Short mmCIF file of C-alpha atoms and ligand atoms in Angstrom, two decimals:
data_model
loop_
_atom_site.label_atom_id
_atom_site.label_comp_id
_atom_site.label_asym_id
_atom_site.label_seq_id
_atom_site.Cartn_x
_atom_site.Cartn_y
_atom_site.Cartn_z
CA UNK A 19 208.95 310.35 152.98
CA UNK A 20 211.96 309.03 154.87
CA UNK A 21 210.97 307.76 158.28
CA UNK A 22 213.49 306.80 160.89
CA UNK A 23 212.65 303.15 160.22
CA UNK A 24 213.20 303.49 156.46
CA UNK A 25 216.41 305.33 157.01
CA UNK A 26 217.76 302.67 159.31
CA UNK A 27 216.85 299.94 156.77
CA UNK A 28 218.70 301.79 154.06
CA UNK A 29 221.68 302.34 156.30
CA UNK A 30 221.83 298.81 157.68
CA UNK A 31 223.91 297.18 154.87
CA UNK A 32 226.22 300.18 154.82
CA UNK A 33 226.66 300.02 158.57
CA UNK A 34 227.44 296.29 158.46
CA UNK A 35 230.14 296.94 155.85
CA UNK A 36 231.68 299.76 157.81
CA UNK A 37 231.57 297.90 161.11
CA UNK A 38 233.28 294.78 159.72
CA UNK A 39 236.87 296.12 159.64
CA UNK A 40 236.36 297.58 163.11
CA UNK A 41 235.18 294.21 164.41
CA UNK A 42 238.17 292.45 162.87
CA UNK A 43 240.45 295.05 164.37
CA UNK A 44 238.85 294.56 167.78
CA UNK A 45 239.49 290.81 167.62
CA UNK A 46 243.13 291.40 166.72
CA UNK A 47 243.49 294.13 169.34
CA UNK A 48 242.00 291.87 172.01
CA UNK A 49 244.32 289.03 171.06
CA UNK A 50 247.37 291.24 171.34
CA UNK A 51 246.07 292.78 174.56
CA UNK A 52 245.93 289.30 176.09
CA UNK A 53 249.52 288.53 175.18
CA UNK A 54 250.82 291.79 176.65
CA UNK A 55 249.24 292.57 180.00
CA UNK A 56 248.32 296.23 179.95
CA UNK A 57 249.01 298.07 183.21
CA UNK A 58 245.74 298.74 184.99
CA UNK A 59 246.86 301.97 186.55
CA UNK A 60 247.27 304.69 183.97
CA UNK A 61 250.28 306.89 184.43
CA UNK A 62 249.60 310.58 184.19
CA UNK A 63 251.79 312.74 182.06
CA UNK A 64 251.63 316.18 183.63
CA UNK A 65 251.42 319.23 181.42
CA UNK A 66 254.80 320.68 180.63
CA UNK A 67 253.81 324.27 181.40
CA UNK A 68 253.81 326.09 184.72
CA UNK A 69 250.19 325.14 185.37
CA UNK A 70 248.38 321.83 185.69
CA UNK A 71 244.97 323.01 186.83
CA UNK A 72 242.78 325.92 185.81
CA UNK A 73 239.16 326.96 186.13
CA UNK A 74 237.73 329.60 183.86
CA UNK A 75 234.56 331.39 184.94
CA UNK A 76 232.38 333.59 182.80
CA UNK A 77 230.31 335.81 185.03
CA UNK A 78 227.61 336.86 182.59
CA UNK A 79 226.76 340.53 182.14
CA UNK A 80 228.71 342.13 185.00
CA UNK A 81 229.45 345.74 184.20
CA UNK A 82 232.91 346.92 185.16
CA UNK A 83 231.91 350.16 186.89
CA UNK A 84 229.33 348.39 189.06
CA UNK A 85 231.83 345.66 189.92
CA UNK A 86 234.46 348.22 190.91
CA UNK A 87 231.86 350.11 192.97
CA UNK A 88 231.17 346.98 194.97
CA UNK A 89 234.79 345.89 195.15
CA UNK A 90 236.16 348.66 197.34
CA UNK A 91 233.99 350.69 199.68
CA UNK A 92 234.87 352.92 202.58
CA UNK A 93 231.85 352.66 204.87
CA UNK A 94 231.01 349.26 206.39
CA UNK A 95 227.67 350.59 207.66
CA UNK A 96 226.24 351.22 204.22
CA UNK A 97 224.59 348.07 202.83
CA UNK A 98 225.91 346.66 199.54
CA UNK A 99 222.75 347.72 197.70
CA UNK A 100 219.91 350.10 198.58
CA UNK A 101 218.14 348.87 201.71
CA UNK A 102 220.03 345.59 201.43
CA UNK A 103 220.82 343.16 204.23
CA UNK A 104 224.40 342.38 203.20
CA UNK A 105 227.12 344.66 204.51
CA UNK A 106 230.73 345.17 203.44
CA UNK A 107 233.51 343.21 205.13
CA UNK A 108 237.03 344.35 205.93
CA UNK A 109 239.74 343.53 203.40
CA UNK A 110 242.52 344.22 205.89
CA UNK A 111 243.99 346.74 203.47
CA UNK A 112 244.06 350.52 203.59
CA UNK A 113 243.72 353.12 200.85
CA UNK A 114 246.29 355.76 199.92
CA UNK A 115 245.06 357.98 202.76
CA UNK A 116 245.42 355.17 205.33
CA UNK A 117 241.67 354.52 205.66
CA UNK A 118 240.58 350.87 205.85
CA UNK A 119 239.10 349.34 202.68
CA UNK A 120 235.91 347.28 202.88
CA UNK A 121 234.31 345.19 200.17
CA UNK A 122 230.98 343.77 199.05
CA UNK A 123 232.85 341.18 196.95
CA UNK A 124 234.97 339.23 199.43
CA UNK A 125 236.08 336.53 196.98
CA UNK A 126 237.47 338.96 194.42
CA UNK A 127 238.85 341.31 197.06
CA UNK A 128 240.59 338.60 199.10
CA UNK A 129 238.44 338.77 202.24
CA UNK A 130 236.31 336.23 204.07
CA UNK A 131 232.53 336.52 203.56
CA UNK A 132 230.56 337.29 206.69
CA UNK A 133 228.57 334.05 206.30
CA UNK A 134 231.61 331.80 205.78
CA UNK A 135 231.82 328.92 208.27
CA UNK A 136 234.08 329.44 211.26
CA UNK A 137 237.68 328.60 210.48
CA UNK A 138 237.30 329.35 206.76
CA UNK A 139 240.31 331.08 205.28
CA UNK A 140 240.39 334.38 203.46
CA UNK A 141 241.93 333.89 200.04
CA UNK A 142 244.31 336.23 198.30
CA UNK A 143 242.72 338.99 196.22
CA UNK A 144 242.22 338.59 192.50
CA UNK A 145 244.30 340.60 190.09
CA UNK A 146 241.69 342.71 188.30
CA UNK A 147 241.99 344.76 185.18
CA UNK A 148 239.80 346.55 182.71
CA UNK A 149 238.96 344.76 179.49
CA UNK A 150 236.71 344.99 176.47
CA UNK A 151 234.27 342.42 175.28
CA UNK A 152 234.90 342.38 171.58
CA UNK A 153 236.41 344.42 168.80
CA UNK A 154 233.32 344.35 166.61
CA UNK A 155 231.07 346.09 169.10
CA UNK A 156 228.36 343.44 169.21
CA UNK A 157 227.93 342.47 172.79
CA UNK A 158 226.11 339.17 172.67
CA UNK A 159 226.61 336.23 174.98
CA UNK A 160 227.18 333.43 172.48
CA UNK A 161 229.77 335.15 170.24
CA UNK A 162 231.71 336.36 173.26
CA UNK A 163 231.82 332.91 174.82
CA UNK A 164 232.95 331.47 171.50
CA UNK A 165 235.73 334.10 171.45
CA UNK A 166 236.80 333.24 174.99
CA UNK A 167 236.94 329.51 174.26
CA UNK A 168 238.68 329.71 170.86
CA UNK A 169 240.81 332.88 171.03
CA UNK A 170 239.24 333.99 167.74
CA UNK A 171 237.41 337.21 166.97
CA UNK A 172 233.75 337.00 166.13
CA UNK A 173 234.43 337.75 162.45
CA UNK A 174 236.68 334.69 162.30
CA UNK A 175 234.75 332.09 164.24
CA UNK A 176 231.56 333.22 162.54
CA UNK A 177 229.22 333.46 165.50
CA UNK A 178 227.98 337.02 165.25
CA UNK A 179 224.77 336.83 167.28
CA UNK A 180 222.99 334.68 169.80
CA UNK A 181 220.95 333.17 166.99
CA UNK A 182 223.85 332.38 164.67
CA UNK A 183 223.93 328.67 163.95
CA UNK A 184 226.79 326.36 163.05
CA UNK A 185 230.26 327.84 162.44
CA UNK A 186 233.54 327.13 164.17
CA UNK A 187 236.13 324.81 162.67
CA UNK A 188 237.00 321.44 164.12
CA UNK A 189 239.96 321.45 166.48
CA UNK A 190 239.78 325.12 167.39
CA UNK A 191 238.30 324.95 170.89
CA UNK A 192 240.40 325.17 174.02
CA UNK A 193 239.19 321.71 175.00
CA UNK A 194 240.63 320.24 171.80
CA UNK A 195 243.91 322.16 172.08
CA UNK A 196 244.44 320.85 175.59
CA UNK A 197 243.38 317.25 175.04
CA UNK A 198 245.08 316.89 171.64
CA UNK A 199 248.31 317.86 173.35
CA UNK A 200 248.10 315.96 176.61
CA UNK A 201 245.84 313.04 175.81
CA UNK A 202 245.86 312.63 172.02
CA UNK A 203 243.51 310.23 170.24
CA UNK A 204 245.01 306.72 170.10
CA UNK A 205 244.89 304.44 167.03
CA UNK A 206 241.72 302.87 168.43
CA UNK A 207 240.04 306.26 168.29
CA UNK A 208 239.97 306.72 172.02
CA UNK A 209 241.74 308.93 174.48
CA UNK A 210 243.19 307.68 177.75
CA UNK A 211 240.77 309.88 179.64
CA UNK A 212 242.74 310.17 182.87
CA UNK A 213 245.79 312.14 181.75
CA UNK A 214 243.93 315.41 181.43
CA UNK A 215 240.40 316.27 182.58
CA UNK A 216 237.91 318.68 181.07
CA UNK A 217 234.51 319.89 182.18
CA UNK A 218 232.07 322.57 181.03
CA UNK A 219 228.93 323.77 182.80
CA UNK A 220 226.98 326.06 180.52
CA UNK A 221 223.94 325.58 178.37
CA UNK A 222 225.00 324.90 174.79
CA UNK A 223 223.10 327.85 173.39
CA UNK A 224 225.36 330.23 175.31
CA UNK A 225 228.62 328.88 173.89
CA UNK A 226 227.45 327.74 170.48
CA UNK A 227 226.36 324.23 169.61
CA UNK A 228 229.24 323.84 167.14
CA UNK A 229 231.79 324.49 169.87
CA UNK A 230 230.06 321.99 172.11
CA UNK A 231 229.69 319.44 169.31
CA UNK A 232 233.34 319.51 168.18
CA UNK A 233 234.62 319.38 171.73
CA UNK A 234 232.29 316.54 172.63
CA UNK A 235 232.62 314.55 169.39
CA UNK A 236 236.40 314.50 169.70
CA UNK A 237 236.10 313.42 173.33
CA UNK A 238 238.06 316.53 174.20
CA UNK A 239 235.22 317.61 176.47
CA UNK A 240 234.74 314.82 178.97
CA UNK A 241 231.82 316.18 180.92
CA UNK A 242 229.34 318.82 179.80
CA UNK A 243 226.36 319.90 181.85
CA UNK A 244 223.87 322.71 181.79
CA UNK A 245 223.79 325.30 184.54
CA UNK A 246 221.62 323.30 186.90
CA UNK A 247 219.31 325.02 189.30
CA UNK A 248 220.29 327.36 192.07
CA UNK A 249 218.91 325.33 194.96
CA UNK A 250 221.01 323.76 197.67
CA UNK A 251 224.33 324.65 199.16
CA UNK A 252 226.18 324.32 195.87
CA UNK A 253 224.15 326.36 193.42
CA UNK A 254 224.13 325.86 189.68
CA UNK A 255 227.42 325.04 187.97
CA UNK A 256 229.22 324.53 191.28
CA UNK A 257 227.25 321.41 192.04
CA UNK A 258 228.28 319.92 188.70
CA UNK A 259 231.87 321.03 189.27
CA UNK A 260 231.88 319.37 192.68
CA UNK A 261 230.72 316.07 191.14
CA UNK A 262 233.53 316.13 188.59
CA UNK A 263 236.11 317.02 191.24
CA UNK A 264 234.90 314.15 193.44
CA UNK A 265 235.08 311.66 190.58
CA UNK A 266 238.52 312.83 189.50
CA UNK A 267 239.80 312.57 193.06
CA UNK A 268 238.32 309.08 193.48
CA UNK A 269 239.98 307.92 190.26
CA UNK A 270 243.25 309.53 191.28
CA UNK A 271 243.24 307.31 194.37
CA UNK A 272 241.84 304.17 192.69
CA UNK A 273 244.20 304.24 189.72
CA UNK A 274 247.19 305.48 191.66
CA UNK A 275 247.59 308.52 189.43
CA UNK A 276 250.44 310.81 190.30
CA UNK A 277 248.22 313.86 189.93
CA UNK A 278 245.06 315.23 188.37
CA UNK A 279 245.37 317.91 185.74
CA UNK A 280 242.31 319.71 184.50
CA UNK A 281 240.57 322.57 182.77
CA UNK A 282 237.05 323.54 183.73
CA UNK A 283 234.72 326.16 182.29
CA UNK A 284 231.84 327.45 184.42
CA UNK A 285 229.20 329.94 183.34
CA UNK A 286 227.56 332.01 186.10
CA UNK A 287 224.62 333.55 184.32
CA UNK A 288 222.40 335.16 186.94
CA UNK A 289 223.67 338.79 186.73
CA UNK A 290 222.73 338.84 183.03
CA UNK A 291 219.25 337.65 183.90
CA UNK A 292 218.91 340.33 186.57
CA UNK A 293 220.39 343.02 184.32
CA UNK A 294 217.82 342.35 181.62
CA UNK A 295 214.98 342.12 184.08
CA UNK A 296 215.82 344.94 186.47
CA UNK A 297 218.43 347.09 184.74
CA UNK A 298 222.07 347.72 185.62
CA UNK A 299 221.15 350.58 187.96
CA UNK A 300 218.91 348.42 190.11
CA UNK A 301 219.54 347.09 193.58
CA UNK A 302 218.59 343.62 192.32
CA UNK A 303 221.49 343.70 189.84
CA UNK A 304 223.94 344.63 192.61
CA UNK A 305 222.51 342.00 194.85
CA UNK A 306 222.99 339.23 192.28
CA UNK A 307 226.59 340.30 191.63
CA UNK A 308 227.27 340.23 195.35
CA UNK A 309 225.69 336.78 195.63
CA UNK A 310 227.64 335.44 192.66
CA UNK A 311 230.90 336.57 194.23
CA UNK A 312 230.03 334.18 197.05
CA UNK A 313 230.00 331.34 194.49
CA UNK A 314 233.54 332.26 193.56
CA UNK A 315 234.52 331.93 197.21
CA UNK A 316 232.82 328.51 197.34
CA UNK A 317 234.74 327.48 194.23
CA UNK A 318 238.07 328.39 195.85
CA UNK A 319 237.03 326.56 199.01
CA UNK A 320 236.04 323.46 197.05
CA UNK A 321 239.34 323.41 195.15
CA UNK A 322 241.26 323.69 198.40
CA UNK A 323 239.24 320.85 199.96
CA UNK A 324 240.23 318.54 197.10
CA UNK A 325 243.87 319.53 197.45
CA UNK A 326 243.88 321.66 194.32
CA UNK A 327 244.14 325.08 195.93
CA UNK A 328 246.97 325.79 193.49
CA UNK A 329 244.55 325.86 190.54
CA UNK A 330 244.57 329.11 188.60
CA UNK A 331 241.21 330.82 188.21
CA UNK A 332 240.44 333.25 185.43
CA UNK A 333 237.16 335.11 185.59
CA UNK A 334 235.63 337.56 183.18
CA UNK A 335 232.33 338.77 181.83
CA UNK A 336 230.94 338.64 178.32
CA UNK A 337 229.46 342.14 178.12
CA UNK A 338 228.37 345.18 180.07
CA UNK A 339 224.92 346.66 180.42
CA UNK A 340 223.08 349.85 179.74
CA UNK A 341 219.77 349.89 181.57
CA UNK A 342 218.27 346.55 180.48
CA UNK A 343 220.30 346.09 177.28
CA UNK A 344 223.88 345.16 176.47
CA UNK A 345 224.25 348.33 174.45
CA UNK A 346 223.86 352.04 175.05
CA UNK A 347 221.06 354.12 173.60
CA UNK A 348 221.57 355.20 169.99
CA UNK A 349 223.41 351.96 169.33
CA UNK A 350 226.51 352.81 171.34
CA UNK A 351 228.50 349.77 172.24
CA UNK A 352 229.15 348.85 175.80
CA UNK A 353 232.65 347.60 176.30
CA UNK A 354 232.99 348.32 180.02
CA UNK A 355 234.08 344.81 180.98
CA UNK A 356 236.88 343.38 183.10
CA UNK A 357 239.00 340.33 183.82
CA UNK A 358 240.29 338.78 187.02
CA UNK A 359 243.10 336.32 187.72
CA UNK A 360 243.79 334.23 190.81
CA UNK A 361 246.91 332.14 191.47
CA UNK A 362 248.44 333.50 188.28
CA UNK A 363 249.90 336.90 187.45
CA UNK A 364 248.97 338.36 184.11
CA UNK A 365 250.92 341.13 182.45
CA UNK A 366 249.45 343.89 180.33
CA UNK A 367 252.76 345.52 179.45
CA UNK A 368 252.63 344.27 175.87
CA UNK A 369 249.01 345.33 175.33
CA UNK A 370 248.49 348.58 173.44
CA UNK A 371 246.19 351.30 174.77
CA UNK A 372 242.80 351.55 173.15
CA UNK A 373 242.47 354.80 171.23
CA UNK A 374 239.59 356.85 169.85
CA UNK A 375 240.42 355.40 166.43
CA UNK A 376 240.01 351.90 167.85
CA UNK A 377 236.72 352.95 169.37
CA UNK A 378 235.42 354.50 166.17
CA UNK A 379 236.45 351.44 164.16
CA UNK A 380 233.36 349.60 165.37
CA UNK A 381 231.00 352.38 164.24
CA UNK A 382 229.04 352.04 161.03
CA UNK A 383 230.80 355.17 159.74
CA UNK A 384 234.24 355.22 161.39
CA UNK A 385 235.39 358.30 159.44
CA UNK A 386 232.38 360.32 160.59
CA UNK A 387 233.03 359.17 164.12
CA UNK A 388 236.66 360.30 163.88
CA UNK A 389 235.97 363.72 162.36
CA UNK A 390 232.78 364.60 164.22
CA UNK A 391 233.24 362.50 167.29
CA UNK A 392 231.00 359.65 168.38
CA UNK A 393 227.34 360.43 168.87
CA UNK A 394 228.05 360.67 172.52
CA UNK A 395 231.44 361.24 174.15
CA UNK A 396 233.65 358.21 174.62
CA UNK A 397 233.19 357.29 178.26
CA UNK A 398 236.36 357.38 180.35
CA UNK A 399 235.85 353.77 181.40
CA UNK A 400 236.14 352.70 177.79
CA UNK A 401 239.63 354.14 177.43
CA UNK A 402 241.57 351.15 178.69
CA UNK A 403 244.22 348.73 177.50
CA UNK A 404 243.18 346.77 174.49
CA UNK A 405 242.38 343.56 176.31
CA UNK A 406 239.71 341.54 174.56
CA UNK A 407 238.10 338.28 175.51
CA UNK A 408 240.20 336.57 172.83
CA UNK A 409 243.10 336.65 175.34
CA UNK A 410 241.57 333.87 177.45
CA UNK A 411 242.48 330.85 175.31
CA UNK A 412 246.07 331.88 174.40
CA UNK A 413 246.75 332.89 178.01
CA UNK A 414 245.55 329.51 179.29
CA UNK A 415 247.50 327.64 176.61
CA UNK A 416 250.68 329.48 177.61
CA UNK A 417 250.03 328.65 181.25
CA UNK A 418 249.70 324.97 180.33
CA UNK A 419 252.78 325.16 178.12
CA UNK A 420 251.08 324.47 174.81
CA UNK A 421 252.56 325.92 171.63
CA UNK A 422 249.88 327.74 169.64
CA UNK A 423 251.58 330.63 167.84
CA UNK A 424 251.58 330.25 164.09
CA UNK A 425 249.82 326.89 164.13
CA UNK A 426 246.32 327.91 165.24
CA UNK A 427 243.83 330.56 164.08
CA UNK A 428 244.07 332.19 167.53
CA UNK A 429 243.97 335.99 167.25
CA UNK A 430 244.13 337.02 170.89
CA UNK A 431 247.33 337.83 172.70
CA UNK A 432 248.60 335.92 175.69
CA UNK A 433 248.76 337.83 178.95
CA UNK A 434 250.82 335.14 180.63
CA UNK A 435 254.44 335.85 181.29
CA UNK A 436 256.28 332.90 182.86
ZN1 ZN B 30 225.71 337.47 178.39
#
C-alpha cells in the first residue's frame, strides 16, 4: 500500500534532483537581477484589438421565450409574475404603434430599476438575438459552458454530459488564448501578471475540471472562485468580481500602470435552480430571472464606478427549459436560447439560417425526421439564425484582436465585425 508518507519518501531523491537545476538558475537569475535594476512598475501592453475589457456572463437556464416575455411589456400595472410585487418600468421607447414600452428586465432593456439608488443612470439596452445552445441537442450545463469558453463543439472538446470527466486539450481555453498572447510565460515559468487580468466565478463542476485545471495550471486564470452565497448587497459572483476589480484598481494606482485590461467570466446560476425546482411556467422562475437581471445592472454600475464603463459585456444562457427539464417530452431538444451584447455590436449577417435539416440532424434518426417530420412540429422559436454558444470565444478573441483562425481548434464563428 502506498501511503502519502511512503510516496513522499520515494519521491524525495527525485525531487532533489529536479530542484537542483532550478536552484542554480535562481542563484544566477538573482545575481543578474542585482546587476540590472529591474523597474518596479510594470508597464502594461494594451491589447491590440478594439477592446481591452470584457465580462462574459452565463445566465444559467433562461429560456428565450420567457426572457422576451419579460423584456417588453405594455402594461405597467401588471406585476412581472403572477401576484408578484415587482412591476415593469418604462424603457422610454415606444412600439410600432406608438405605445410606450415597459420592461421587467431593466438592465437588458436599458432602463433604470425601480429600486436603483437616486441618481443612478439608466444604461443603454443590450443587443439581443436568438441563439441555440448546441448542435448536438444535448442541453447540459457543463458541456455548454465548455463550448462557450473554448469555441469548440461538444463532440470536439469531449464533454458530453454533466458527469463527463477529464477531456479538453491544454491551451484551448479562452483564458489561455488571452494570456498566452498578452502576458506569455517568461523563461522563468512565470507571467507578469499585471499586463492582462483574468477572473472566473463558477463552480468547477459547471465548466469542467479540465478547463479549470489547464487555465489555472498555466497561470492563465489568475483568480477562480465558486459562486459564493447570495447574501449581502453584492450577491454571489458579483461579490467576488468586486474584490478582483478593487485589487486590480489598487495595483493600477500602486504600480503606475497605464491601464487595466481584463476578461472575467461570471456564472449566474439561480434561474436553472428555480427552473428545475418550480418549472419554466412558474412564477418563481420568472421572479428569479427578474432578480438576476438586477445583478446585471449592478455589474454595469460596478464597472462604471471603477472607471471601466467601456467594458463589453456578453451574456447568454446554456440551455432552455421544458417544465422542470432541459429537454422537451419525448426527448425533443430545447434550443430556445439567446445572447445579449452590451458596449459591442455583433453582426449576424454571415450566419446561416437554421433549417429543418439542421434541426433533424440532432435526432437519432435524421432521415425519419426529414421524411416524416419530427415527433412534434418544430417550434417557431427554434427557427432562428444558426448562432451557437461556440461563437463566444472567437467573438471575444476578435474583439481583443487575437488571431485564432487556422491555428486553434475553434469551430464557432465570430460575430464581431470591427
Ligand atoms: Zn445549466
